[in-house]
mmCIF file of C-alpha atoms and ligand atoms in Angstrom:
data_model
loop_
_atom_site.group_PDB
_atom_site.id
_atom_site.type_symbol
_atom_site.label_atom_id
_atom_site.label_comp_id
_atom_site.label_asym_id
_atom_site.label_seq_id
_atom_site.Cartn_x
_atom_site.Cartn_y
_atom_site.Cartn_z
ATOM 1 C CA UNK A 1 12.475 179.448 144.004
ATOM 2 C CA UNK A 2 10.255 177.907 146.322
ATOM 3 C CA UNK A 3 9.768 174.914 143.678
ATOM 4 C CA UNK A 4 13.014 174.460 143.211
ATOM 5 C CA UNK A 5 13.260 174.181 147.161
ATOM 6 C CA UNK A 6 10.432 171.304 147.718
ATOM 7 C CA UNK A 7 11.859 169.406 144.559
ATOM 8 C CA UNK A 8 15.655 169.480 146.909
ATOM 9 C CA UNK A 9 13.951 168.274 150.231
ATOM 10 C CA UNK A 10 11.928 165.502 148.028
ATOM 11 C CA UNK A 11 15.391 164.788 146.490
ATOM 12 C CA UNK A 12 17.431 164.580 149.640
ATOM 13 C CA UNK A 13 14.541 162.560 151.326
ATOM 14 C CA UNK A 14 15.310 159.841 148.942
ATOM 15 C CA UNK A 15 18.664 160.019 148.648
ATOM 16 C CA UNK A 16 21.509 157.703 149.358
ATOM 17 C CA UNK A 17 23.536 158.616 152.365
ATOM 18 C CA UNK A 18 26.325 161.129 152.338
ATOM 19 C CA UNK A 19 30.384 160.602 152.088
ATOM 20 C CA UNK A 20 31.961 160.713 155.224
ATOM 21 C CA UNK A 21 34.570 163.955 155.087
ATOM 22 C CA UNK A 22 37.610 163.871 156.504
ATOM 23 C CA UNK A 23 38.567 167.393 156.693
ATOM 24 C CA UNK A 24 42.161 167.042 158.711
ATOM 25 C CA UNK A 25 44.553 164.317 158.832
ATOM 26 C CA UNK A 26 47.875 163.754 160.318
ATOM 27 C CA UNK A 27 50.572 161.506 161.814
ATOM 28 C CA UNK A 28 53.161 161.657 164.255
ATOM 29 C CA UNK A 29 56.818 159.983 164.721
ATOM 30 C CA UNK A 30 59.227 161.272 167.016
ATOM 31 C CA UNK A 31 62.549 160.680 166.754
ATOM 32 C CA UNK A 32 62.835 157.340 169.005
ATOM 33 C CA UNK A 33 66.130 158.833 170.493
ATOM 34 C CA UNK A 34 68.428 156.499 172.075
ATOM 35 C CA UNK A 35 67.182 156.154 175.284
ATOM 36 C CA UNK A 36 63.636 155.383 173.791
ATOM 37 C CA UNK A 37 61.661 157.736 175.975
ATOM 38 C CA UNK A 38 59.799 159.387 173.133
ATOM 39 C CA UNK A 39 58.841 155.861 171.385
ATOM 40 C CA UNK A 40 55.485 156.319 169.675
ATOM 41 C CA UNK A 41 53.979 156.608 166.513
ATOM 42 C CA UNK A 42 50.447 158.550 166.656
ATOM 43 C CA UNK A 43 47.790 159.185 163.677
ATOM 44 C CA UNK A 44 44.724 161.534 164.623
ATOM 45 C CA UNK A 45 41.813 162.600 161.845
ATOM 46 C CA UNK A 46 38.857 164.314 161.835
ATOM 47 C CA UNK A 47 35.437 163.401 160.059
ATOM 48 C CA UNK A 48 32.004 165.010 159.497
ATOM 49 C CA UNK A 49 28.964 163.720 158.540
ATOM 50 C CA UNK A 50 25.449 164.542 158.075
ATOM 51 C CA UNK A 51 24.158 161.251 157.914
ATOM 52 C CA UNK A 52 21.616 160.409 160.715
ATOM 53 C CA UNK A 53 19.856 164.084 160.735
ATOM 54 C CA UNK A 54 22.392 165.869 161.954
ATOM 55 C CA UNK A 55 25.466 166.607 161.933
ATOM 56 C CA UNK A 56 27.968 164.997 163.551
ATOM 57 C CA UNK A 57 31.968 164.823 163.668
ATOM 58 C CA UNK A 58 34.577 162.170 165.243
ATOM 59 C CA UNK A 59 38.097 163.078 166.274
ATOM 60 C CA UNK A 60 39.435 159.782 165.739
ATOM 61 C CA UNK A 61 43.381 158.999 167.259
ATOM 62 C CA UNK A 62 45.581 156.086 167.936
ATOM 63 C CA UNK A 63 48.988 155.925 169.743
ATOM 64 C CA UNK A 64 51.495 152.756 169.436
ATOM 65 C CA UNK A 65 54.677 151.946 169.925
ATOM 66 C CA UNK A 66 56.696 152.456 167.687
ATOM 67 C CA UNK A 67 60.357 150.936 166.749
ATOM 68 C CA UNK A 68 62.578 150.122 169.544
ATOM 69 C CA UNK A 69 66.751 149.994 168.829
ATOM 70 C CA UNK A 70 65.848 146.328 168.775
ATOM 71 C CA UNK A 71 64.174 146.965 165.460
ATOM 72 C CA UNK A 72 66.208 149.760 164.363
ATOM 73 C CA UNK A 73 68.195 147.503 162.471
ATOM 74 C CA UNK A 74 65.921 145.281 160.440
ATOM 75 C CA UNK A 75 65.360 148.112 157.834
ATOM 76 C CA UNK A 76 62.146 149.271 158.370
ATOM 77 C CA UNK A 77 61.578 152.573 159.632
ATOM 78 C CA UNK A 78 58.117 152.813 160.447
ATOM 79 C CA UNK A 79 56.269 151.637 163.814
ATOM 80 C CA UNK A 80 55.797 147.895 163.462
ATOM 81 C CA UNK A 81 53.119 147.747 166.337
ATOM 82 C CA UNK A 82 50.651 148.945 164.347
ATOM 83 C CA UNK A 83 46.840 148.064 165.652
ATOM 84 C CA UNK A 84 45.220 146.783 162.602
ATOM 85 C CA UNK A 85 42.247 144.244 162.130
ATOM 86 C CA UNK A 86 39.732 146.077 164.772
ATOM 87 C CA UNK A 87 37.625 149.245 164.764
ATOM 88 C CA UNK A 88 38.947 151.836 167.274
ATOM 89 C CA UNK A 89 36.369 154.259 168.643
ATOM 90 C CA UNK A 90 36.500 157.644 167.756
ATOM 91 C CA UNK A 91 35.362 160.707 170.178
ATOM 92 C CA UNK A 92 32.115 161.873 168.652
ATOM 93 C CA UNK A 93 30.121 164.683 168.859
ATOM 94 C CA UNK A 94 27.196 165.524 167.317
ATOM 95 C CA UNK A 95 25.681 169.042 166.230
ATOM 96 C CA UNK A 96 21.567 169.667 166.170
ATOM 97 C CA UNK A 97 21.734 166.119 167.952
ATOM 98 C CA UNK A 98 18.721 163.917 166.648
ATOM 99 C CA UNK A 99 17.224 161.229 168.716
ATOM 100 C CA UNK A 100 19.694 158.622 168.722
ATOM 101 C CA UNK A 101 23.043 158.490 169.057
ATOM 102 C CA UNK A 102 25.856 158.637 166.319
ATOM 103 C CA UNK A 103 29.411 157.251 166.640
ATOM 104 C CA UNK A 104 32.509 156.983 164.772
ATOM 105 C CA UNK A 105 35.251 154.549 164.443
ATOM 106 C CA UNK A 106 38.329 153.680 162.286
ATOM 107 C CA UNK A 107 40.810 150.981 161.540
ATOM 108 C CA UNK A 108 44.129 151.097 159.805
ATOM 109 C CA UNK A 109 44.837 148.081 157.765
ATOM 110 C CA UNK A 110 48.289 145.719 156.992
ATOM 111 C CA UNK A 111 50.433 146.876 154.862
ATOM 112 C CA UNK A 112 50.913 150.635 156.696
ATOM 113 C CA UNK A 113 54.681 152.830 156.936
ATOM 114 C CA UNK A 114 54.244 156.309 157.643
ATOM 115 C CA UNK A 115 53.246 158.308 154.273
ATOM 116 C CA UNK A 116 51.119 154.943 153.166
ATOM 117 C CA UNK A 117 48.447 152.841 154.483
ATOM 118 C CA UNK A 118 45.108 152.238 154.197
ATOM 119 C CA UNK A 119 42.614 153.488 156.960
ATOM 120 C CA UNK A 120 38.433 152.626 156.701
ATOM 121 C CA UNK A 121 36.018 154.691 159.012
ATOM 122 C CA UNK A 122 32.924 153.800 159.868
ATOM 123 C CA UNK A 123 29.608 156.015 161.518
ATOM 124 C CA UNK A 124 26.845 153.910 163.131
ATOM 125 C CA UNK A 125 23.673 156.069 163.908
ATOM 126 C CA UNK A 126 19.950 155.524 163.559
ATOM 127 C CA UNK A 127 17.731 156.733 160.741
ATOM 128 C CA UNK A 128 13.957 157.356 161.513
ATOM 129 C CA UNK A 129 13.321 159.361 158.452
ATOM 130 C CA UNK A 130 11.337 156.047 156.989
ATOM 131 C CA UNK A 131 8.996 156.225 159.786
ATOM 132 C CA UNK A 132 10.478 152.943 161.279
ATOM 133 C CA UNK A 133 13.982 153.305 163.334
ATOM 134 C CA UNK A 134 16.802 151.445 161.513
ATOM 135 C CA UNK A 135 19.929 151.327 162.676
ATOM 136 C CA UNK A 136 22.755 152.056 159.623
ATOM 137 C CA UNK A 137 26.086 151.264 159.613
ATOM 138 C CA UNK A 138 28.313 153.276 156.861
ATOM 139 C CA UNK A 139 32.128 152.423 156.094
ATOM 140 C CA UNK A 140 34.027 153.298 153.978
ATOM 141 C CA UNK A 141 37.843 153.048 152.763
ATOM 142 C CA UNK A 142 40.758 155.764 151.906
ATOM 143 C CA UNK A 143 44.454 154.823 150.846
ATOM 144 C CA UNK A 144 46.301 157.626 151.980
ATOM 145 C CA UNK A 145 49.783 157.873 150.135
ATOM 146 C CA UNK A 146 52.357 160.265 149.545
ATOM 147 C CA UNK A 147 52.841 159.272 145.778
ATOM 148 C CA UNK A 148 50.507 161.665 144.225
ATOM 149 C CA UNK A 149 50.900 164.289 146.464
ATOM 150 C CA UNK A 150 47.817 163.904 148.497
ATOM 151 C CA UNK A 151 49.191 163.505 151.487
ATOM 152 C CA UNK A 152 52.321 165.511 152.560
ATOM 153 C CA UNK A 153 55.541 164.281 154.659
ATOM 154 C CA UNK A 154 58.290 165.929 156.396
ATOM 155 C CA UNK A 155 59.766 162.563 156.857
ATOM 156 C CA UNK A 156 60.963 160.173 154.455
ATOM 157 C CA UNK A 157 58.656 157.062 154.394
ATOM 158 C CA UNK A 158 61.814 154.530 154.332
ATOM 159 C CA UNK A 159 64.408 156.698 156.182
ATOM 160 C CA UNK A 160 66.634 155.016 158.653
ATOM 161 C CA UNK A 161 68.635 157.495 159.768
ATOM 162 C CA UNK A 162 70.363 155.077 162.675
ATOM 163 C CA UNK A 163 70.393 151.960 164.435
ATOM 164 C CA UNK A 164 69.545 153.936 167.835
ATOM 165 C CA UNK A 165 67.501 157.264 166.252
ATOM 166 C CA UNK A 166 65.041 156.472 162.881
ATOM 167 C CA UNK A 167 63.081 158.292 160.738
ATOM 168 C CA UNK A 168 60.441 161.232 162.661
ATOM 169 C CA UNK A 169 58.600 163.600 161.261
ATOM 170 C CA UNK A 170 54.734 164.355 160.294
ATOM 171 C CA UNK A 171 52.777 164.036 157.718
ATOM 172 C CA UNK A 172 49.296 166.102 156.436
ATOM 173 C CA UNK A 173 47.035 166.304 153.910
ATOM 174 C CA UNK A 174 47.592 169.388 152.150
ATOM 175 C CA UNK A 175 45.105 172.267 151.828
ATOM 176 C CA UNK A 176 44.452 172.049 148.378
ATOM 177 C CA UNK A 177 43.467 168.164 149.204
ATOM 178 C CA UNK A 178 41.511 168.782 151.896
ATOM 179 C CA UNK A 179 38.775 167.356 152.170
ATOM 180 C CA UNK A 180 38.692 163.839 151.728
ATOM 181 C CA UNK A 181 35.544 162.325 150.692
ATOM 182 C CA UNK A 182 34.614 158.091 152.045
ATOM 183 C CA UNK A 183 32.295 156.971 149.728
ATOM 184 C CA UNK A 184 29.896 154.910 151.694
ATOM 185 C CA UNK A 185 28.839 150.808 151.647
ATOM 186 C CA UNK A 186 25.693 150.747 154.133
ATOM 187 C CA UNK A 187 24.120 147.928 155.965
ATOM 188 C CA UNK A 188 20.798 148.481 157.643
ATOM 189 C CA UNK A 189 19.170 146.514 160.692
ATOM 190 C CA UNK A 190 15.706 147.527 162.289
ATOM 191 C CA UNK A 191 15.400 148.783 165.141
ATOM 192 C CA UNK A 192 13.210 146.923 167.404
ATOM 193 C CA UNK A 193 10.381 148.404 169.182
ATOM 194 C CA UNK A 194 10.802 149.065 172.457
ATOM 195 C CA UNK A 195 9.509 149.645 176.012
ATOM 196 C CA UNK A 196 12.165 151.198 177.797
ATOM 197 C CA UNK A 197 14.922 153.643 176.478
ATOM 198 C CA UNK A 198 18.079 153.967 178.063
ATOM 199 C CA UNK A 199 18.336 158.270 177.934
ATOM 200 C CA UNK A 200 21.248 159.753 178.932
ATOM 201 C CA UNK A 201 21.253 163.664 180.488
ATOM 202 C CA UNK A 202 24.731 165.112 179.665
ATOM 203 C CA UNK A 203 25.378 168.855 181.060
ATOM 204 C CA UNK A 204 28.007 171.254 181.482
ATOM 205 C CA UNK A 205 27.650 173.192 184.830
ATOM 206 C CA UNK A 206 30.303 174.986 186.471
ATOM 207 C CA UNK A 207 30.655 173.005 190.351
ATOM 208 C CA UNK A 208 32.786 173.871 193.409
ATOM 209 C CA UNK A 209 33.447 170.882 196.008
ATOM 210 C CA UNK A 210 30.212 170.145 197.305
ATOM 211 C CA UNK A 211 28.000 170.850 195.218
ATOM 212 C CA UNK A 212 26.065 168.156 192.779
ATOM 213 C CA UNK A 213 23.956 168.801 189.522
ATOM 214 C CA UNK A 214 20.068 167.048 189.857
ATOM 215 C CA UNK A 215 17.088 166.483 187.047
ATOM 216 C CA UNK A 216 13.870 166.016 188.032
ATOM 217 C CA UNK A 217 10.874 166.685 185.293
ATOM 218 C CA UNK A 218 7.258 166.292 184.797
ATOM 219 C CA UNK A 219 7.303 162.568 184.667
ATOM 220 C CA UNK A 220 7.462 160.017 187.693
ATOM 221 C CA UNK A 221 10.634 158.761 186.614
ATOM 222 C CA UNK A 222 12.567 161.703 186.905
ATOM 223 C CA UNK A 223 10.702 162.429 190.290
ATOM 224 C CA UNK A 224 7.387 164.635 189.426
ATOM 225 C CA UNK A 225 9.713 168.071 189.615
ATOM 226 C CA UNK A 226 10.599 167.069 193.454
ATOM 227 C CA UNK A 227 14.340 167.904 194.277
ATOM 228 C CA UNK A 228 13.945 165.166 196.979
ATOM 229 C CA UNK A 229 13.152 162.481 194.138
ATOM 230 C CA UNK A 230 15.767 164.410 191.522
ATOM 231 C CA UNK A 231 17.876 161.871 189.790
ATOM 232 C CA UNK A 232 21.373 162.668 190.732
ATOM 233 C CA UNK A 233 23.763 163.065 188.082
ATOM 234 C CA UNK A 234 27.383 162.182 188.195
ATOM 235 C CA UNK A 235 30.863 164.044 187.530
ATOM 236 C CA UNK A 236 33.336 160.982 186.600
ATOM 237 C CA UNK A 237 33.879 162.440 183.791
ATOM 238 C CA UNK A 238 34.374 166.394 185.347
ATOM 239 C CA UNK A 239 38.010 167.578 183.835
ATOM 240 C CA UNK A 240 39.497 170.813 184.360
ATOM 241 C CA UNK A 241 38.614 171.357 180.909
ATOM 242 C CA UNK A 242 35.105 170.031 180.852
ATOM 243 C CA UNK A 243 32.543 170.908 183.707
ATOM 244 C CA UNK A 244 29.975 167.950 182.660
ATOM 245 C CA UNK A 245 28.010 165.825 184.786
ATOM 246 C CA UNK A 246 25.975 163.528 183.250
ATOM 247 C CA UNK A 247 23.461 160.231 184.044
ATOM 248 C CA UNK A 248 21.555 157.823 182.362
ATOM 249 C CA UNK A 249 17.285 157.277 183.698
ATOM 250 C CA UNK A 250 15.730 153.976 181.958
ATOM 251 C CA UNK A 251 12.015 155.727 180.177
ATOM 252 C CA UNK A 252 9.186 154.688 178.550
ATOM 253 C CA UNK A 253 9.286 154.666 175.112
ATOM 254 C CA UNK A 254 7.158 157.093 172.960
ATOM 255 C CA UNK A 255 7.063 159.144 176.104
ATOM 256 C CA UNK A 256 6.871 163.215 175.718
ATOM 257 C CA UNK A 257 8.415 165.070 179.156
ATOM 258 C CA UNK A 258 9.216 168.201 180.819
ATOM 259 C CA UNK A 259 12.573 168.266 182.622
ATOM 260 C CA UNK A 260 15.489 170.669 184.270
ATOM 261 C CA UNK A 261 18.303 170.717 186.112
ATOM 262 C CA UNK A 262 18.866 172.537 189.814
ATOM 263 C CA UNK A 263 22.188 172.583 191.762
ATOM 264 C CA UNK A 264 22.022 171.089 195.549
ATOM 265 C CA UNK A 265 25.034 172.836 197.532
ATOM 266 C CA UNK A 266 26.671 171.658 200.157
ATOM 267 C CA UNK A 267 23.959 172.908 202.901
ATOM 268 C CA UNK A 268 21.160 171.043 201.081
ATOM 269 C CA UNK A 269 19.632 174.053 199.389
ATOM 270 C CA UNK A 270 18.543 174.259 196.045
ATOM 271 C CA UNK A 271 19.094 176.079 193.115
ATOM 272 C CA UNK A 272 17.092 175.548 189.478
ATOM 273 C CA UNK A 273 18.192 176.420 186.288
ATOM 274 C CA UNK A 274 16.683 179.810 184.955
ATOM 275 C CA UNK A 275 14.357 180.043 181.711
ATOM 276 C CA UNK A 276 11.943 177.422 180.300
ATOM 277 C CA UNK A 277 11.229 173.868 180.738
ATOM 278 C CA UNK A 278 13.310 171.975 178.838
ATOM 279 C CA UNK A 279 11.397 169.562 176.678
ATOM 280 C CA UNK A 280 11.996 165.806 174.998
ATOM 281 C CA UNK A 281 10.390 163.000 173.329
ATOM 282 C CA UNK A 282 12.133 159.335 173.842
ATOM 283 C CA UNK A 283 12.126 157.028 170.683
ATOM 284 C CA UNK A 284 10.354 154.347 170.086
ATOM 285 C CA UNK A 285 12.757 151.807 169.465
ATOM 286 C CA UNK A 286 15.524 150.897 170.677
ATOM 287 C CA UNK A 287 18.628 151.437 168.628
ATOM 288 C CA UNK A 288 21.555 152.247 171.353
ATOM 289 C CA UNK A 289 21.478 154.632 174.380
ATOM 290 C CA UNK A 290 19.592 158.240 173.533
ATOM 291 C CA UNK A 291 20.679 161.596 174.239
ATOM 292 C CA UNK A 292 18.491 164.138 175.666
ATOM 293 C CA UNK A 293 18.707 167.727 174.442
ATOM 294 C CA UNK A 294 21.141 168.839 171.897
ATOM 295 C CA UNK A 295 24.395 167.705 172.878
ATOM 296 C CA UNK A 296 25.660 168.173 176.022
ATOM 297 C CA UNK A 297 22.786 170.800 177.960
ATOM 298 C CA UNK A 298 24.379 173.480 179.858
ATOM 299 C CA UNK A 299 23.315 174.716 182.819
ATOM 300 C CA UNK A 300 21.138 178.224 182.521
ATOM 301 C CA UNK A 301 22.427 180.067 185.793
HETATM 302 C C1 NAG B 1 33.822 169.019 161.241
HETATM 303 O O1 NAG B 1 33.403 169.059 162.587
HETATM 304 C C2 NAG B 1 34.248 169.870 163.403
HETATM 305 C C3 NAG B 1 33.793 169.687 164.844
HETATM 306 O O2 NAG B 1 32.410 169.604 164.965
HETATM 307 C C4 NAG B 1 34.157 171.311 162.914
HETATM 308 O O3 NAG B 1 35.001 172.127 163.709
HETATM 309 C C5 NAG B 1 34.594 171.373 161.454
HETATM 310 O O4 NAG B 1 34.407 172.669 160.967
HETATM 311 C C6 NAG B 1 33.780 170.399 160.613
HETATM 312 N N1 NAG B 1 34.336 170.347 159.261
HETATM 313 C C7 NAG B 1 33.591 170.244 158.177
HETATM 314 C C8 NAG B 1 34.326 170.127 156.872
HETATM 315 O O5 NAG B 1 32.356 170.227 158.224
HETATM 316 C C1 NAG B 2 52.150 151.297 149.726
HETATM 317 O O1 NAG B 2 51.203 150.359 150.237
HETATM 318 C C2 NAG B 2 50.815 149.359 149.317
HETATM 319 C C3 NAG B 2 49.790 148.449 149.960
HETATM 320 O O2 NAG B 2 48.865 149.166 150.675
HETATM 321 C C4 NAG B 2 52.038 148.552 148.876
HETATM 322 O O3 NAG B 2 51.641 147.615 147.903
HETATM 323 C C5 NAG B 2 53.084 149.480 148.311
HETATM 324 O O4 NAG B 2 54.254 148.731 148.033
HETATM 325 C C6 NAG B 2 53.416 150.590 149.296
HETATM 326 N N1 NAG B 2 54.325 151.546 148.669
HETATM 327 C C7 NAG B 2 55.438 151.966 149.257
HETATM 328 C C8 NAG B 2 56.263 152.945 148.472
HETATM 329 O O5 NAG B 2 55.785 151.613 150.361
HETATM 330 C C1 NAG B 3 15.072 164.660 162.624
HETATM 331 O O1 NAG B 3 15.112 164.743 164.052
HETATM 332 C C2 NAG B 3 14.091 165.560 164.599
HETATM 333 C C3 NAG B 3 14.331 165.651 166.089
HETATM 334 O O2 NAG B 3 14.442 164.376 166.675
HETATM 335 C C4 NAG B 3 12.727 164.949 164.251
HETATM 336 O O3 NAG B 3 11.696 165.781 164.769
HETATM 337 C C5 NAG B 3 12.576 164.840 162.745
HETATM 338 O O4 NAG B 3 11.381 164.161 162.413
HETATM 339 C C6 NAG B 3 13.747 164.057 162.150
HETATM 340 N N1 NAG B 3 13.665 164.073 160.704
HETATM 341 C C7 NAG B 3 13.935 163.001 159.966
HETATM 342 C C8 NAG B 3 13.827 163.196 158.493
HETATM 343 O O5 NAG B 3 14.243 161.933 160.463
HETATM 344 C C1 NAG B 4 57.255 159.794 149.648
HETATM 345 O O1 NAG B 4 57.802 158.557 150.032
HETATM 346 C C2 NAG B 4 59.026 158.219 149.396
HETATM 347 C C3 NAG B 4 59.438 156.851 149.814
HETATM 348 O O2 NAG B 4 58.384 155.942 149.740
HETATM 349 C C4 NAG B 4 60.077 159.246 149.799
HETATM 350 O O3 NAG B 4 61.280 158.987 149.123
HETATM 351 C C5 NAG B 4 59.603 160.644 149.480
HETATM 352 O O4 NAG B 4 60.488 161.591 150.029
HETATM 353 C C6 NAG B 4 58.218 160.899 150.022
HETATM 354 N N1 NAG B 4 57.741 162.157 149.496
HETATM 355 C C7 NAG B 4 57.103 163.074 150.241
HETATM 356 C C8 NAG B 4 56.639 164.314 149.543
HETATM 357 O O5 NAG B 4 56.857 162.915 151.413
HETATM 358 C C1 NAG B 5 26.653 160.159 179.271
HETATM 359 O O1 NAG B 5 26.619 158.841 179.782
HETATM 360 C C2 NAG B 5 26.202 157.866 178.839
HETATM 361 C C3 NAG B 5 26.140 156.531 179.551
HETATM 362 O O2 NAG B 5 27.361 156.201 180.108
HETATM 363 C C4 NAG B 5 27.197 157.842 177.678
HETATM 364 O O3 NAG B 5 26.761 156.918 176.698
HETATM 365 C C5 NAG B 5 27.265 159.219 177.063
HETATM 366 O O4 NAG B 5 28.254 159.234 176.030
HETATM 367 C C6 NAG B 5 27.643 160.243 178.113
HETATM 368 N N1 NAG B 5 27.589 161.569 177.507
HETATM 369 C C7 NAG B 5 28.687 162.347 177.388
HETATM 370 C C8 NAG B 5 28.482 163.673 176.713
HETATM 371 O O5 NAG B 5 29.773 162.001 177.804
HETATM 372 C C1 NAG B 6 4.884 166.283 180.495
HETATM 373 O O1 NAG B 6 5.207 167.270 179.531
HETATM 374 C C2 NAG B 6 4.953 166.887 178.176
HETATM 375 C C3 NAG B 6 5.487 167.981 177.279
HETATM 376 O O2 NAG B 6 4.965 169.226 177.629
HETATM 377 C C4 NAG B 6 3.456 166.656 178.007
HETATM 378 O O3 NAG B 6 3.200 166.287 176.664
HETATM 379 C C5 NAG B 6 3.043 165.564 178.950
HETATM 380 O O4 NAG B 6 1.647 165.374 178.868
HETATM 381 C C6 NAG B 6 3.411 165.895 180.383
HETATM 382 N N1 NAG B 6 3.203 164.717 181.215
HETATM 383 C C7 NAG B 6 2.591 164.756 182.384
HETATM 384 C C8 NAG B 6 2.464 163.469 183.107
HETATM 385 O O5 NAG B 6 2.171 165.815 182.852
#
């Protein structure tokens, strides 16, 4: 057994990178009724990958408007605003998160109706497992029809049901299709070495008004573990569904560091997180913006 396990690591070592998987896809027409207030067309897909050692998923969506009465009688019953010719970004996130960053993004292609068009995805993310960072960038095309059964409809592709309400409906790939595999093309760049790293601190932490998330760490540019030179982090992007705070510290490359968060209430007083140090090295290169920890942190009350 344990043969057959170092002759598998050699293998994958060497191996060309993996499919991307797109494990759910859908899209979305509503009926366009006749005052047009629900006139959109939407298509929203997940995919996984392990390239980039990790894994690492994108839920990738797009919304457009779709056809208008004006259009309701030139015969086609599909959204004819259809963003083509540009890669949209997907949200990404990325298990076991390796040093550098990984990101998805799609674009659906000319000729498209709603059980049939084209869409290619691509995943950029850095590979260090050659010893020298490279970034890779991975694409690949499906063409998603409802012809062989691959992809299901509850809506009739060419329907026009009326000049003022058209065709709505959804359409899935069914569970015995799931998933779909993106074979890969790859292009490659090096990485250049670098001196500075742009390294990002996103964490989840639970704030009332008031109160602001800090880092400081056992480095001078993240303030030599004094709350009064703490970097301070930020909560622009603090949703009643996600409690993160997050900030980006320029640091030298190569560097190895010590770092936590504490919580500053309104008074001034501080509070650290519990447990150990958390701990990080920052890449050599630069290749995009890194990520410290694994994913977003979360605060350790
Ligand atoms: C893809 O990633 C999502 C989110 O990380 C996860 O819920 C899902 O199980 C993954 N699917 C596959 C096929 O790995
Ligand atoms: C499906 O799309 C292809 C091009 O991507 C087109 O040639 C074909 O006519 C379309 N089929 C239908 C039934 O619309
Ligand atoms: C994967 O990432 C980890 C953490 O950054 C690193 O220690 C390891 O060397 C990487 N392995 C490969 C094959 O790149
Ligand atoms: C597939 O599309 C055709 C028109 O192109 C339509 O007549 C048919 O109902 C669709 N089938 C399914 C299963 O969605
Ligand atoms: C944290 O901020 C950086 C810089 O703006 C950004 O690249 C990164 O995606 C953010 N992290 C999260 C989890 O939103
Ligand atoms: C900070 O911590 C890291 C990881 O423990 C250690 O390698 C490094 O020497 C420390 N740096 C300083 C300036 O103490």
């Amino acid at each position: 057994m344990k043969t057959t396990y170092t002759l598998l690591s050699l293998l994958s070592s060497v191996s060309a990178y993996s499919d991307l998987v797109v494990s759910s896809l859908t899209t979305h027409q509503p009926n366009g009724s006749p005052s047009g207030q629900v006139n959109y067309y939407s298509i929203a897909f997940t995919v996984n990958s392990t390239n980039g050692n990790s894994s690492s998923s994108g839920y990738c969506h797009a919304s457009w408007g779709d056809n208008y009465c004006a259009f309701c009688n030139t015969g086609v019953a599909y959204s004819v605003n259809v963003p083509t010719g540009s890669y949209i970004s997907c949200d990404s996130s990325r298990a076991n998160l390796g040093d550098q960053t990984s990101e998805f993004g799609f674009q659906l292609h000319p000729y498209f109706s709603i059980g049939n068009f084209s869409v290619s995805v691509q995943q950029s993310f850095t590979d260090s497992s050659s010893g020298s960072a490279q970034q890779v960038i991975a694409s690949g095309m499906i063409h998603v029809t409802n012809t062989t059964a691959q992809y299901t409809c509850t809506i009739n592709p060419q329907e026009i049901t009326s000049a003022t309400v058209h065709a709505s409906g959804d359409c899935s790939i069914p569970p015995n299709q799931r998933p779909y595999q993106i074979s890969l093309t790859t292009t490659t760049t090096a990485c250049p070495p670098a001196s500075t790293v742009q390294t990002s601190f996103p964490v989840t932490a639970s704030t009332t008004q008031g109160q602001s998330i800090h880092l400081t760490g056992n480095i001078s540019e993240l303030g030599n573990w004094s709350p009064a030179n703490a970097i301070p982090l930020y909560a622009d992007q603090y949703t009643g569904s996600q409690d993160l705070w997050n900030g980006t510290v320029g640091l030298p490359a190569g560097i190895a560091f010590e770092y936590k968060y504490f919580l500053r209430d309104a008074e001034g007083g501080v509070r650290w997180e519990c447990c150990e140090n958390r701990r990080f090295v920052v890449s050599g290169s630069t290749c995009g913006m890194q990520t410290a920890g694994n994913g977003p942190d979360y605060f350790r009350d």
